[in-house]
Short mmCIF file of C-alpha atoms in Angstrom, two decimals:
data_model
loop_
_atom_site.label_atom_id
_atom_site.label_comp_id
_atom_site.label_asym_id
_atom_site.label_seq_id
_atom_site.Cartn_x
_atom_site.Cartn_y
_atom_site.Cartn_z
CA MET A 283 -37.77 -41.46 117.08
CA PRO A 284 -39.79 -39.49 114.33
CA PRO A 285 -40.54 -36.00 114.92
CA PRO A 286 -43.74 -35.40 116.86
CA LEU A 287 -46.85 -33.93 115.14
CA GLY A 288 -47.24 -30.25 115.38
CA ASP A 289 -49.12 -27.45 113.73
CA ASP A 290 -47.19 -27.84 110.61
CA ASP A 291 -48.36 -31.37 110.08
CA SER A 292 -51.26 -30.06 107.96
CA CYS A 293 -51.68 -33.34 106.04
CA LEU A 294 -52.83 -35.34 108.85
CA LEU A 295 -55.31 -32.84 110.69
CA THR A 296 -53.72 -32.30 113.77
CA PRO A 297 -53.61 -33.26 116.69
CA LEU A 298 -53.59 -37.02 115.80
CA ILE A 299 -50.84 -39.12 117.07
CA PRO A 300 -48.00 -39.07 119.58
CA ALA A 301 -44.36 -40.13 119.14
CA SER A 302 -43.82 -43.36 117.54
CA PRO A 303 -41.27 -46.30 117.61
CA PRO A 304 -38.26 -46.57 115.22
CA PRO A 305 -38.83 -46.17 111.57
CA LEU A 306 -40.00 -48.89 109.56
CA PRO A 307 -38.44 -49.98 106.08
CA PRO A 308 -39.17 -47.83 103.07
CA ARG A 309 -42.80 -47.77 102.04
CA ALA A 310 -44.17 -50.10 99.42
CA THR A 311 -46.42 -49.33 96.43
CA ALA A 312 -49.00 -50.92 94.39
CA ARG A 313 -51.35 -50.25 91.53
CA LEU A 314 -54.53 -52.24 91.11
CA HIS A 315 -57.21 -53.13 88.43
CA PRO A 316 -61.37 -53.69 88.13
CA LEU A 317 -64.32 -52.55 90.07
CA PRO A 318 -66.80 -55.50 90.94
CA LEU A 319 -63.77 -57.12 92.70
CA LEU A 320 -61.49 -53.96 93.24
CA VAL A 321 -62.96 -52.61 96.50
CA GLY A 322 -63.02 -56.31 98.13
CA ALA A 323 -59.40 -56.90 97.08
CA LEU A 324 -58.19 -53.43 98.31
CA PHE A 325 -59.97 -54.33 101.67
CA ALA A 326 -58.27 -57.90 101.78
CA THR A 327 -55.10 -56.04 101.10
CA TYR A 328 -55.69 -53.33 103.80
CA TYR A 329 -56.95 -56.02 106.17
CA HIS A 330 -53.66 -57.89 106.04
CA LEU A 331 -51.86 -54.59 106.76
CA LEU A 332 -53.95 -53.39 109.56
CA VAL A 333 -54.94 -56.23 111.58
CA ALA A 334 -54.24 -59.97 112.15
CA PRO A 335 -54.36 -62.05 108.82
CA ALA A 336 -57.12 -64.44 110.22
CA PRO A 337 -60.71 -64.14 108.89
CA SER A 338 -62.81 -62.02 110.84
CA TYR A 339 -66.43 -60.82 111.36
CA TYR A 340 -65.47 -57.29 110.12
CA GLN A 341 -63.95 -58.90 107.00
CA SER A 342 -67.11 -60.71 106.05
CA LEU A 343 -69.29 -57.61 107.02
CA PHE A 344 -67.12 -55.43 104.77
CA LEU A 345 -67.45 -57.70 101.75
CA SER A 346 -71.09 -57.94 102.25
CA LEU A 347 -71.65 -54.25 102.11
CA GLY A 348 -70.89 -53.99 98.34
CA CYS A 349 -73.01 -51.90 96.26
CA ASN A 350 -71.96 -50.94 92.54
CA ASP A 351 -74.78 -48.30 92.43
CA THR A 352 -72.92 -46.26 95.11
CA ALA A 353 -69.59 -46.38 93.23
CA ALA A 354 -71.56 -45.68 90.05
CA ALA A 355 -73.07 -42.71 91.51
CA HIS A 356 -69.81 -41.35 92.61
CA LEU A 357 -68.30 -41.88 89.07
CA ARG A 358 -71.10 -40.00 87.60
CA ALA A 359 -70.67 -37.07 89.98
CA LEU A 360 -66.88 -36.96 89.25
CA THR A 361 -67.09 -37.26 85.49
CA VAL A 362 -70.21 -35.13 84.51
CA ARG A 363 -67.76 -32.55 83.25
CA PRO A 364 -64.20 -32.43 81.84
CA HIS A 365 -61.98 -31.51 84.90
CA LEU A 366 -58.47 -30.58 83.93
CA ALA A 367 -56.16 -29.58 86.98
CA GLY A 368 -56.70 -25.99 87.83
CA THR A 369 -60.00 -25.51 86.43
CA GLU A 370 -63.44 -24.75 88.27
CA ALA A 371 -64.77 -28.12 87.19
CA ASN A 372 -61.94 -29.97 89.17
CA ALA A 373 -62.50 -27.71 92.10
CA LEU A 374 -65.98 -28.86 91.98
CA ALA A 375 -64.89 -32.51 91.59
CA ALA A 376 -62.76 -31.90 94.93
CA ASP A 377 -65.87 -30.63 96.61
CA HIS A 378 -67.65 -33.94 95.85
CA VAL A 379 -64.85 -35.86 97.50
CA VAL A 380 -64.80 -33.59 100.62
CA SER A 381 -68.33 -33.65 101.02
CA THR A 382 -68.41 -37.55 100.75
CA LEU A 383 -65.57 -38.09 103.18
CA SER A 384 -66.59 -35.53 105.65
CA SER A 385 -70.01 -37.01 105.70
CA LEU A 386 -68.50 -40.14 106.96
CA SER A 387 -67.19 -38.27 110.03
CA PHE A 388 -63.56 -38.87 108.85
CA PRO A 389 -61.58 -35.60 109.55
CA THR A 390 -61.02 -34.26 106.06
CA ARG A 391 -59.26 -31.24 104.71
CA VAL A 392 -58.10 -29.65 101.24
CA THR A 393 -54.26 -29.04 100.94
CA PRO A 394 -53.75 -26.40 98.14
CA TYR A 395 -50.57 -25.77 96.20
CA GLU A 396 -49.67 -22.98 93.83
CA VAL A 397 -47.97 -24.89 90.87
CA LEU A 398 -47.13 -24.30 87.19
CA LEU A 399 -49.62 -25.66 84.73
CA SER A 400 -49.72 -25.49 81.08
CA TYR A 401 -52.78 -24.91 78.85
CA PRO A 402 -53.08 -24.36 75.05
CA VAL A 403 -53.85 -20.90 73.57
CA ARG A 404 -53.61 -21.37 69.97
CA ARG A 405 -52.52 -24.29 67.47
CA SER A 406 -52.29 -24.99 63.89
CA LEU A 407 -51.01 -27.70 61.79
CA SER A 408 -50.98 -27.84 57.86
CA LEU A 409 -49.59 -30.19 55.43
CA SER A 410 -48.22 -29.48 51.85
CA ALA A 411 -46.28 -31.26 49.13
CA PRO A 412 -45.31 -30.69 45.55
CA GLY A 413 -48.45 -31.43 43.45
CA HIS A 414 -50.75 -31.64 46.32
CA ALA A 415 -53.25 -29.16 47.71
CA THR A 416 -52.55 -27.87 51.24
CA THR A 417 -54.47 -29.65 54.05
CA THR A 418 -55.08 -27.87 57.41
CA PHE A 419 -55.91 -30.37 60.05
CA ALA A 420 -58.87 -29.59 62.34
CA LEU A 421 -57.04 -31.11 65.33
CA VAL A 422 -60.40 -32.15 67.00
CA GLN A 423 -61.63 -35.51 68.01
CA ASP A 424 -65.20 -36.42 66.61
CA THR A 425 -68.15 -37.05 68.73
CA TYR A 426 -70.73 -39.95 67.78
CA PRO A 427 -74.37 -39.87 67.29
CA GLY A 428 -75.99 -40.32 70.61
CA ASP A 429 -72.80 -39.37 72.75
CA PRO A 430 -74.37 -38.37 76.22
CA TYR A 431 -71.32 -35.97 76.67
CA ALA A 432 -71.52 -34.35 73.48
CA ALA A 433 -73.14 -31.33 74.96
CA ALA A 434 -69.96 -30.85 77.36
CA SER A 435 -67.47 -31.51 74.76
CA ALA A 436 -66.99 -27.76 74.30
CA GLU A 437 -65.43 -27.76 77.79
CA VAL A 438 -62.78 -30.37 76.75
CA VAL A 439 -59.40 -28.87 76.48
CA PRO A 440 -58.06 -28.72 72.80
CA THR A 441 -55.55 -31.36 71.95
CA PHE A 442 -52.22 -30.42 73.02
CA LEU A 443 -48.92 -31.56 74.78
CA ALA A 444 -48.49 -29.81 77.94
CA TYR A 445 -45.39 -27.77 78.51
CA ALA A 446 -44.51 -27.97 74.76
CA ALA A 447 -42.50 -24.71 73.78
CA SER A 448 -44.44 -21.99 72.28
CA GLY A 449 -43.17 -21.51 68.57
CA SER A 450 -43.50 -22.18 64.90
CA ALA A 451 -41.79 -24.47 62.32
CA ALA A 452 -42.30 -25.08 58.72
CA ALA A 453 -40.04 -27.98 57.44
CA GLU A 454 -39.87 -31.15 55.69
CA VAL A 455 -41.14 -34.26 57.74
CA VAL A 456 -38.95 -37.17 58.94
CA TYR A 457 -40.62 -40.17 60.06
CA ALA A 458 -39.02 -41.43 63.32
CA ASN A 459 -40.96 -44.50 64.14
CA TYR A 460 -41.49 -44.52 68.05
CA GLY A 461 -39.04 -41.60 68.60
CA ARG A 462 -36.62 -43.70 70.62
CA THR A 463 -32.91 -42.86 70.65
CA GLU A 464 -32.30 -45.94 68.74
CA ASP A 465 -34.69 -44.83 66.07
CA TYR A 466 -32.69 -41.64 65.56
CA ALA A 467 -29.55 -43.63 65.57
CA TYR A 468 -30.96 -45.65 62.66
CA LEU A 469 -31.95 -42.59 60.81
CA ALA A 470 -28.32 -41.31 60.92
CA SER A 471 -27.05 -44.70 59.95
CA ARG A 472 -29.13 -44.31 56.88
CA GLY A 473 -28.01 -40.80 56.24
CA VAL A 474 -31.46 -39.03 57.10
CA ASN A 475 -30.77 -35.68 58.44
CA VAL A 476 -33.32 -34.46 61.10
CA THR A 477 -31.67 -31.15 61.82
CA GLY A 478 -34.29 -28.40 61.18
CA LYS A 479 -37.03 -30.95 60.21
CA VAL A 480 -40.27 -31.77 61.71
CA ALA A 481 -40.01 -35.31 63.22
CA LEU A 482 -43.10 -37.46 62.99
CA ALA A 483 -43.30 -40.29 65.54
CA ARG A 484 -46.02 -42.58 66.79
CA TYR A 485 -46.92 -43.28 70.43
CA GLY A 486 -45.91 -46.29 72.30
CA LYS A 487 -42.83 -47.84 73.60
CA VAL A 488 -41.48 -44.66 75.57
CA TYR A 489 -42.99 -41.84 77.27
CA ARG A 490 -44.34 -38.97 75.06
CA GLY A 491 -41.99 -36.43 76.80
CA ASP A 492 -39.14 -38.75 75.74
CA ILE A 493 -40.48 -38.66 72.20
CA VAL A 494 -40.43 -34.99 72.09
CA ILE A 495 -37.07 -34.61 73.94
CA ASN A 496 -35.41 -37.15 71.85
CA ALA A 497 -36.64 -35.15 68.75
CA ARG A 498 -35.13 -31.98 70.13
CA ASP A 499 -31.81 -33.82 70.90
CA ALA A 500 -31.58 -35.06 67.45
CA GLY A 501 -31.93 -31.42 65.98
CA ALA A 502 -35.56 -31.33 65.03
CA ALA A 503 -37.48 -28.04 64.95
CA ALA A 504 -40.67 -29.59 66.04
CA ALA A 505 -42.41 -32.79 66.73
CA VAL A 506 -45.71 -34.46 65.90
CA ILE A 507 -47.00 -37.63 67.74
CA PHE A 508 -49.77 -39.77 66.15
CA THR A 509 -51.63 -42.59 67.40
CA ASP A 510 -51.04 -45.54 65.08
CA ALA A 511 -54.01 -48.03 64.69
CA LYS A 512 -51.46 -50.92 64.61
CA ASP A 513 -50.80 -50.26 68.26
CA TYR A 514 -53.97 -48.95 69.62
CA THR A 515 -56.91 -50.33 67.54
CA PRO A 516 -56.32 -54.07 67.30
CA GLY A 517 -60.30 -54.47 67.11
CA LYS A 518 -63.48 -52.82 66.80
CA ALA A 519 -63.00 -48.76 67.36
CA PHE A 520 -65.34 -46.99 69.76
CA PRO A 521 -68.30 -46.62 69.78
CA ASP A 522 -68.62 -50.24 68.22
CA GLY A 523 -65.71 -51.52 70.42
CA PRO A 524 -63.41 -50.55 73.11
CA TRP A 525 -60.46 -49.47 70.91
CA MET A 526 -59.23 -45.95 69.74
CA PRO A 527 -61.21 -44.56 66.90
CA ALA A 528 -59.55 -42.90 63.88
CA THR A 529 -59.85 -39.35 65.04
CA GLY A 530 -58.93 -40.13 68.72
CA VAL A 531 -56.04 -38.19 69.90
CA GLN A 532 -53.80 -38.72 72.95
CA VAL A 533 -53.00 -35.58 74.87
CA GLY A 534 -50.70 -35.43 77.87
CA SER A 535 -47.58 -33.92 79.54
CA THR A 536 -44.11 -33.80 77.99
CA PHE A 537 -42.41 -32.64 81.29
CA LYS A 538 -39.86 -35.54 82.41
CA GLY A 539 -39.80 -34.48 86.00
CA VAL A 540 -42.16 -34.77 88.86
CA GLY A 541 -43.77 -32.19 90.94
CA ASP A 542 -43.98 -28.59 90.38
CA PRO A 543 -41.23 -27.49 87.77
CA THR A 544 -40.98 -24.19 89.81
CA THR A 545 -40.16 -25.65 93.10
CA PRO A 546 -37.73 -28.51 92.48
CA MET A 547 -37.38 -30.86 95.59
CA TRP A 548 -39.37 -28.54 97.73
CA ALA A 549 -43.08 -27.80 98.35
CA SER A 550 -45.10 -25.40 96.55
CA SER A 551 -46.64 -23.91 99.67
CA GLU A 552 -47.79 -20.48 100.10
CA GLY A 553 -45.27 -17.77 99.80
CA CYS A 554 -42.45 -20.30 98.92
CA GLU A 555 -39.44 -19.36 96.99
CA ARG A 556 -39.65 -20.59 93.34
CA VAL A 557 -37.50 -20.37 90.06
CA SER A 558 -39.15 -18.31 87.47
CA ILE A 559 -41.34 -19.85 84.76
CA ALA A 560 -38.89 -19.10 82.15
CA GLU A 561 -36.04 -20.92 84.09
CA ALA A 562 -38.23 -23.80 84.65
CA MET A 563 -39.40 -24.01 80.99
CA ALA A 564 -35.68 -23.93 79.86
CA THR A 565 -34.42 -27.17 81.83
CA ASP A 566 -33.69 -30.45 80.20
CA ASP A 567 -36.81 -32.06 81.66
CA MET A 568 -39.00 -29.70 79.15
CA PRO A 569 -39.34 -30.49 75.73
CA GLY A 570 -37.89 -27.07 74.36
CA ILE A 571 -39.62 -27.36 70.85
CA PRO A 572 -43.05 -26.92 69.62
CA ALA A 573 -45.13 -30.20 69.51
CA LEU A 574 -48.42 -31.44 68.77
CA PRO A 575 -50.42 -34.69 69.02
CA VAL A 576 -52.66 -35.76 66.03
CA SER A 577 -54.98 -38.71 65.31
CA GLY A 578 -54.09 -41.89 63.53
CA ARG A 579 -56.04 -40.62 60.65
CA ASP A 580 -54.10 -37.55 60.42
CA GLY A 581 -50.76 -39.25 61.12
CA GLU A 582 -51.37 -41.57 58.09
CA GLU A 583 -52.30 -38.51 55.67
CA ILE A 584 -48.94 -37.23 56.50
CA LEU A 585 -47.14 -40.46 55.98
CA ARG A 586 -48.80 -40.69 52.39
CA LEU A 587 -46.74 -37.79 51.29
CA VAL A 588 -43.49 -38.67 52.97
CA GLY A 589 -40.97 -40.05 50.48
CA GLY A 590 -37.35 -41.37 50.69
CA ASP A 591 -36.26 -44.76 51.57
CA VAL A 592 -38.91 -47.33 52.65
CA ALA A 593 -38.94 -47.63 56.35
CA PRO A 594 -38.09 -51.25 57.90
CA GLU A 595 -40.86 -53.53 58.31
CA ASP A 596 -41.01 -53.05 62.20
CA TRP A 597 -41.60 -49.39 61.35
CA GLN A 598 -44.55 -50.00 59.22
CA GLY A 599 -48.34 -49.63 60.21
CA GLY A 600 -50.94 -52.20 60.29
CA GLU A 601 -53.38 -53.51 57.79
CA GLY A 602 -54.81 -50.77 55.41
CA ALA A 603 -52.09 -48.23 56.43
CA PRO A 604 -49.99 -46.67 53.77
CA VAL A 605 -46.33 -47.67 53.32
CA TYR A 606 -44.23 -45.68 55.64
CA HIS A 607 -41.22 -43.84 54.41
CA LEU A 608 -38.46 -42.18 56.29
CA GLY A 609 -38.17 -38.88 54.50
CA PRO A 610 -37.15 -36.30 54.51
CA GLY A 611 -40.00 -34.73 52.65
CA PRO A 612 -41.39 -33.95 50.23
CA ALA A 613 -44.21 -33.62 52.70
CA VAL A 614 -43.77 -30.32 54.66
CA LEU A 615 -45.52 -29.54 57.82
CA ASN A 616 -46.35 -26.00 58.98
CA LEU A 617 -46.68 -26.23 62.81
CA SER A 618 -47.66 -23.36 65.08
CA TYR A 619 -48.38 -23.68 68.79
CA THR A 620 -48.71 -20.99 71.54
CA GLY A 621 -49.16 -22.26 75.19
CA ASN A 622 -49.89 -20.43 78.44
CA GLU A 623 -47.68 -21.61 81.42
CA THR A 624 -49.23 -20.10 84.51
CA ILE A 625 -49.06 -20.69 88.16
CA ALA A 626 -52.44 -22.21 89.31
CA THR A 627 -54.05 -23.44 92.33
CA ILE A 628 -54.37 -27.31 92.82
CA GLN A 629 -56.20 -29.21 95.68
CA ASN A 630 -55.32 -32.41 97.40
CA VAL A 631 -58.01 -33.95 99.47
CA ILE A 632 -56.65 -35.74 102.62
CA SER A 633 -58.82 -37.70 105.11
CA VAL A 634 -57.71 -39.79 108.14
CA ILE A 635 -59.11 -42.72 109.99
CA GLU A 636 -57.09 -43.11 113.19
CA GLY A 637 -55.67 -46.27 114.19
CA LYS A 638 -56.20 -48.02 117.41
CA GLU A 639 -53.02 -49.96 118.40
CA GLU A 640 -50.41 -48.10 116.16
CA PRO A 641 -51.92 -44.67 115.34
CA ASP A 642 -48.48 -43.41 114.42
CA ARG A 643 -48.21 -45.90 111.73
CA TYR A 644 -49.65 -44.94 108.28
CA VAL A 645 -51.31 -47.11 105.42
CA ILE A 646 -51.93 -44.66 102.81
CA LEU A 647 -54.39 -45.21 99.84
CA GLY A 648 -54.32 -42.64 96.97
CA ASN A 649 -55.52 -41.70 93.64
CA HIS A 650 -55.67 -38.73 91.55
CA ARG A 651 -58.67 -36.91 90.49
CA ASP A 652 -57.78 -34.53 87.52
CA ALA A 653 -58.10 -35.74 83.99
CA TRP A 654 -57.48 -34.43 80.51
CA THR A 655 -61.02 -34.86 79.61
CA PHE A 656 -63.85 -36.60 81.56
CA GLY A 657 -61.60 -39.25 83.31
CA ALA A 658 -64.07 -42.09 83.81
CA ALA A 659 -61.43 -44.92 83.69
CA ASP A 660 -58.37 -42.78 84.30
CA PRO A 661 -58.65 -41.84 87.00
CA ASN A 662 -62.04 -41.74 88.62
CA SER A 663 -62.87 -45.26 88.51
CA GLY A 664 -60.25 -45.48 91.26
CA THR A 665 -61.63 -42.49 92.99
CA ALA A 666 -65.21 -44.05 93.10
CA ALA A 667 -63.60 -47.24 94.55
CA LEU A 668 -61.66 -45.10 97.15
CA LEU A 669 -65.03 -43.52 98.16
CA GLU A 670 -66.87 -46.75 98.12
CA LEU A 671 -64.00 -48.18 100.48
CA ALA A 672 -64.32 -45.30 102.81
CA GLU A 673 -68.01 -45.69 103.03
CA ARG A 674 -67.72 -49.30 104.03
CA LEU A 675 -65.04 -48.69 106.46
CA SER A 676 -67.49 -46.03 108.03
CA LYS A 677 -70.19 -48.55 108.49
CA LEU A 678 -67.69 -50.77 110.17
CA GLN A 679 -66.86 -48.14 112.69
CA THR A 680 -70.46 -48.07 113.63
CA LYS A 681 -70.11 -51.76 114.50
CA GLY A 682 -67.01 -50.95 116.66
CA TRP A 683 -64.35 -51.59 114.39
CA ARG A 684 -61.15 -49.56 114.41
CA PRO A 685 -57.99 -50.20 112.20
CA ARG A 686 -54.82 -51.42 113.82
CA ARG A 687 -52.83 -48.55 112.01
CA THR A 688 -53.90 -45.05 110.74
CA ILE A 689 -55.43 -45.05 107.42
CA ILE A 690 -54.97 -41.89 105.23
CA LEU A 691 -57.02 -41.59 102.14
CA CYS A 692 -55.50 -39.23 99.59
CA ASN A 693 -57.11 -37.82 96.44
CA TRP A 694 -54.35 -36.06 94.47
CA ASP A 695 -54.54 -33.18 91.96
CA ALA A 696 -52.49 -32.37 89.02
CA GLU A 697 -51.28 -36.03 88.54
CA GLU A 698 -51.59 -35.76 84.78
CA TYR A 699 -49.06 -32.94 84.53
CA GLY A 700 -46.30 -34.77 86.40
CA LEU A 701 -47.33 -36.35 89.65
CA ILE A 702 -47.66 -32.67 90.94
CA GLY A 703 -50.00 -32.89 93.69
CA SER A 704 -48.67 -36.13 95.36
CA THR A 705 -45.09 -35.06 94.97
CA GLU A 706 -45.90 -31.59 96.65
CA TRP A 707 -47.65 -33.33 99.57
CA VAL A 708 -44.65 -35.66 100.07
CA GLU A 709 -42.15 -32.82 99.86
CA GLU A 710 -44.08 -30.96 102.44
CA ASN A 711 -44.19 -33.95 104.83
CA ARG A 712 -41.21 -35.99 103.84
CA ALA A 713 -39.59 -36.47 107.08
CA MET A 714 -42.75 -37.67 108.92
CA LEU A 715 -43.85 -39.93 106.07
CA THR A 716 -40.38 -41.56 105.63
CA SER A 717 -40.50 -42.38 109.39
CA ARG A 718 -44.14 -43.47 109.58
CA THR A 719 -45.46 -44.89 106.52
CA VAL A 720 -45.91 -48.68 106.26
CA ALA A 721 -47.41 -49.02 102.89
CA TYR A 722 -48.90 -47.03 99.95
CA LEU A 723 -51.29 -48.30 97.64
CA ASN A 724 -52.34 -46.50 94.25
CA VAL A 725 -55.53 -47.02 92.58
CA ASP A 726 -55.43 -44.87 89.52
CA VAL A 727 -57.12 -46.64 86.67
CA GLY A 728 -59.40 -48.83 89.11
CA VAL A 729 -61.30 -50.41 86.27
CA SER A 730 -59.91 -51.32 82.89
CA GLY A 731 -60.79 -54.63 81.22
CA SER A 732 -61.25 -57.73 83.18
CA GLY A 733 -59.24 -59.47 85.96
CA VAL A 734 -56.71 -57.94 88.20
CA ASP A 735 -53.60 -56.22 86.96
CA ALA A 736 -51.22 -55.27 89.78
CA SER A 737 -47.69 -54.29 90.32
CA ALA A 738 -45.64 -53.93 93.70
CA THR A 739 -42.50 -53.54 95.28
CA PRO A 740 -41.28 -57.02 96.55
CA GLN A 741 -42.82 -56.64 100.24
CA LEU A 742 -46.47 -56.77 98.80
CA ASP A 743 -46.07 -59.41 96.03
CA GLN A 744 -47.39 -62.16 97.88
CA LEU A 745 -50.02 -60.10 99.72
CA LEU A 746 -51.53 -58.95 96.32
CA LYS A 747 -51.70 -62.38 95.04
CA GLN A 748 -53.48 -63.51 98.23
CA ALA A 749 -55.84 -60.54 98.09
CA SER A 750 -56.83 -61.08 94.31
CA LYS A 751 -57.42 -65.04 94.97
CA LYS A 752 -59.58 -64.39 97.89
CA GLU A 753 -61.65 -62.32 95.68
CA GLY A 754 -61.93 -65.04 92.94
CA SER A 755 -60.29 -62.99 90.32
CA LYS A 756 -57.55 -63.73 87.80
CA SER A 757 -54.32 -61.90 88.39
CA ARG A 758 -51.08 -61.17 86.96
#
């Protein structure tokens, strides 16, 4: 028997549910993509998990309640300002989620945690080479004429890599392709020494944290990651098309772990024991060297001044790019970065719709709220869908509907830094969730492109296919 709910079961807004039957198999996960079909597909999936699979009056009613205007209004409210985890703007976005769910008469609460987050303080990057004037990179992303968000651009966090070590390096450049272990092995086979150099790698193939950590392990003094147009701009660039513009920069975390780095394997609840910030930053899951992201335009400018052997064909850029060389040098990068690693408050929002027949069995729908910038696609297209779903379920309740199992709606914080909000909540409620959770569905990037793009554990494969077909969408 799972443990009975008590005062410490804060995630479920006690008291909810009595003791339950024996535990079910491990919970399953899924990730779904886009909006006109998304909410309907989600409900179809939920419907199979919560009630008998036969079509019903309530399912038809749910699908008839669709209104893109409602979801669009939520999306506008959530993305009016950049809302990085730990900021006032993200707390205001949490208030919107709480207000919406509470207005539906669903028990809703905020679960805060104190966690280690990382913010940029100072950064600079300059390029020099014999016979060439020194170039100092602006490290900014351009706005465009008529950009409705240009006025709020001053609130956007400067381009950086979270948890990169503070420090400086001035050294010759070595081009490391995608920064994989096999790329460094190739460099070694060609006699290219990375020790003490600045490793320049392009995004793609592996996680950015691995790119920096692999550079560290190869002996590099610092790392720079650029967005290669070959991989990220296959068509017209924004604002003329959907692809990455030349000055676009990918920011993100370089922490390889999950959860709060100062509370590994336990929750960051108030007054908890934690390792020091210095200890957390010194683990192998942290990059340990200074690093910066740059745009494709800046990356190509650096590569024009890199000499040495010509890189292999599959290391080259796309049409219009310069010929990429391995180095080292003669290009020299002077990189300086100062970060602020600090304990900050994050806020998960948890809401509950109690089940009728199996109230002690949980179907959980989650998505994060925090974003590096405005977060329209990632993540708040998913949050808008979650709120639209909640509003439809509330309307069903006024018609007498109750879910078979309890539905828990979760809006996570600090996901971008390393799944921190969701990890802390699970760590705090591990025993209960292990014994009572039937399924977990994640709706991060709710809308991106056309069709449905989903992945799942084997238990949900067929269910997702059925749900997407029911909504008349193409799936893969």
